[in-house]
Amino acid sequence: SQTIHQWPATLVQPVGSPLSLECTVEGTSNPNLYWYRQAAGRGLQLLFYSVGIGQISSEVPQNLSASRPQDRQFILSSKKLLLSDSGFYLCAWSVTGTRGETQYFGPGTRLLVL
Amino acid sequence: LAKTTQPISMDSYEGQEVNITCSHNNIATNDYITWYQQFPSQGPRFIIQGYKTKVTNEVASLFIPADRKSSTLSLPRVSLSDTAVYYCLVGDGSGGYQKVTFGTGTKLQVIP
């Protein structure tokens, strides 16, 4: 069966510090991968999506970046965090061509920038 | 991408049936309708998906009228553990990916 992992679960970082969040998927090949951010009490905002290794599309201009160095690994990064980067970060995967292409989400990383 | 509109919040007593309606007036021919459930501090979880008419699984039912411009998620006999945010999304999944927009969803509060 497929599983998705995210780490760390929680993170407290000072403003201006770098960020690296990792997401890995097991049990499937060539998944579509997504990074979302959710502010407190708000809906999910799509940040990046990837259809393959090295293929990244950005949905929202910001100081975040994403990379996909391996088929089932998706990394969210920042060189300098802002206060506004605080939130709940979710990674998700889906499989192309499946009916309706359901997305499956990881447990999330809660980031607090102080 | 078809935009969806759903109520911001709903309250229900335990044991009642809850119906959450979602409007998607510009749904495309190839679009499916998918509902997710999200508990606090967790990622959304797939509940049910349909294309037309009625779909039922062990958790919920999904009713889709013939024009497909709306859909209704039905939760039978809700319990306190059904308190969550429910999202309605439409998309076709064709091509390489499905770019979806999760709105604010419907916050369901089940009352004892």
PDB file of C-alpha atoms in Angstrom, chain A residues 32 34 36 38 41-46 49 51 59 88 90 94-108 110, chain B residues 32 34 36 38 40-46 49-51 55 87 91-105:
ATOM      1  CA  ASN A  32       2.275  13.772  -9.042  1.00  0.00           C
ATOM      2  CA  TYR A  34       2.028  18.768  -4.329  1.00  0.00           C
ATOM      3  CA  TYR A  36       0.104  23.133   0.114  1.00  0.00           C
ATOM      4  CA  GLN A  38      -2.818  26.249   5.265  1.00  0.00           C
ATOM      5  CA  GLY A  41      -8.677  28.669  10.022  1.00  0.00           C
ATOM      6  CA  ARG A  42      -8.197  28.955   6.290  1.00  0.00           C
ATOM      7  CA  GLY A  43      -8.374  26.719   3.256  1.00  0.00           C
ATOM      8  CA  LEU A  44      -5.447  25.069   1.519  1.00  0.00           C
ATOM      9  CA  GLN A  45      -3.277  27.126  -0.788  1.00  0.00           C
ATOM     10  CA  LEU A  46      -1.458  25.218  -3.531  1.00  0.00           C
ATOM     11  CA  TYR A  49       3.207  20.779  -7.951  1.00  0.00           C
ATOM     12  CA  VAL A  51       4.668  15.795 -12.489  1.00  0.00           C
ATOM     13  CA  GLU A  59       1.418  28.540  -8.188  1.00  0.00           C
ATOM     14  CA  PHE A  88       0.584  24.150   8.255  1.00  0.00           C
ATOM     15  CA  LEU A  90       0.951  19.633   3.584  1.00  0.00           C
ATOM     16  CA  SER A  94      -1.790  11.572  -6.871  1.00  0.00           C
ATOM     17  CA  VAL A  95      -1.500   9.224  -9.808  1.00  0.00           C
ATOM     18  CA  THR A  96      -2.029  10.464 -13.355  1.00  0.00           C
ATOM     19  CA  GLY A  97      -4.855   8.980 -15.281  1.00  0.00           C
ATOM     20  CA  THR A  98      -6.753   7.595 -12.356  1.00  0.00           C
ATOM     21  CA  ARG A  99     -10.404   8.387 -12.156  1.00  0.00           C
ATOM     22  CA  GLY A 100     -10.756  11.934 -10.862  1.00  0.00           C
ATOM     23  CA  GLU A 101      -7.145  11.803  -9.682  1.00  0.00           C
ATOM     24  CA  THR A 102      -7.702  11.732  -5.941  1.00  0.00           C
ATOM     25  CA  GLN A 103      -5.000  13.362  -3.846  1.00  0.00           C
ATOM     26  CA  TYR A 104      -3.604  11.695  -0.739  1.00  0.00           C
ATOM     27  CA  PHE A 105      -2.153  13.890   1.949  1.00  0.00           C
ATOM     28  CA  GLY A 106       0.662  13.485   4.396  1.00  0.00           C
ATOM     29  CA  PRO A 107       0.462  14.271   8.127  1.00  0.00           C
ATOM     30  CA  GLY A 108       1.730  17.815   7.639  1.00  0.00           C
ATOM     31  CA  ARG A 110       3.400  22.877  11.453  1.00  0.00           C
TER      32      ARG A 110
ATOM     33  CA  TYR B  32     -15.340  14.387 -11.345  1.00  0.00           C
ATOM     34  CA  THR B  34     -14.567  14.749  -4.964  1.00  0.00           C
ATOM     35  CA  TYR B  36     -12.511  15.490   1.407  1.00  0.00           C
ATOM     36  CA  GLN B  38     -10.138  17.436   7.326  1.00  0.00           C
ATOM     37  CA  PRO B  40      -7.627  19.872  12.910  1.00  0.00           C
ATOM     38  CA  SER B  41      -3.873  19.487  12.442  1.00  0.00           C
ATOM     39  CA  GLN B  42      -4.305  16.699   9.892  1.00  0.00           C
ATOM     40  CA  GLY B  43      -4.219  16.556   6.119  1.00  0.00           C
ATOM     41  CA  PRO B  44      -7.496  16.225   4.179  1.00  0.00           C
ATOM     42  CA  ARG B  45      -8.786  12.703   3.735  1.00  0.00           C
ATOM     43  CA  PHE B  46     -10.689  11.414   0.711  1.00  0.00           C
ATOM     44  CA  GLN B  49     -16.081  10.730  -5.443  1.00  0.00           C
ATOM     45  CA  GLY B  50     -18.670  10.677  -8.198  1.00  0.00           C
ATOM     46  CA  TYR B  51     -19.468  11.717 -11.738  1.00  0.00           C
ATOM     47  CA  VAL B  55     -22.584   7.142  -5.156  1.00  0.00           C
ATOM     48  CA  TYR B  87     -14.162  20.294   1.038  1.00  0.00           C
ATOM     49  CA  GLY B  91     -11.440  18.254 -11.642  1.00  0.00           C
ATOM     50  CA  ASP B  92     -10.865  15.814 -14.430  1.00  0.00           C
ATOM     51  CA  GLY B  93      -7.511  14.347 -13.625  1.00  0.00           C
ATOM     52  CA  SER B  94      -6.738  14.099 -17.289  1.00  0.00           C
ATOM     53  CA  GLY B  95      -3.406  15.180 -18.629  1.00  0.00           C
ATOM     54  CA  GLY B  96      -0.513  15.153 -16.228  1.00  0.00           C
ATOM     55  CA  TYR B  97      -2.064  16.345 -13.016  1.00  0.00           C
ATOM     56  CA  GLN B  98      -5.022  17.808 -11.300  1.00  0.00           C
ATOM     57  CA  LYS B  99      -4.603  21.354 -10.094  1.00  0.00           C
ATOM     58  CA  VAL B 100      -7.292  21.817  -7.570  1.00  0.00           C
ATOM     59  CA  THR B 101      -8.285  24.686  -5.394  1.00  0.00           C
ATOM     60  CA  PHE B 102      -9.322  23.832  -1.870  1.00  0.00           C
ATOM     61  CA  GLY B 103     -11.553  26.649  -0.724  1.00  0.00           C
ATOM     62  CA  THR B 104     -12.389  27.295   2.892  1.00  0.00           C
ATOM     63  CA  GLY B 105     -14.718  24.295   2.919  1.00  0.00           C
TER      64      GLY B 105
END
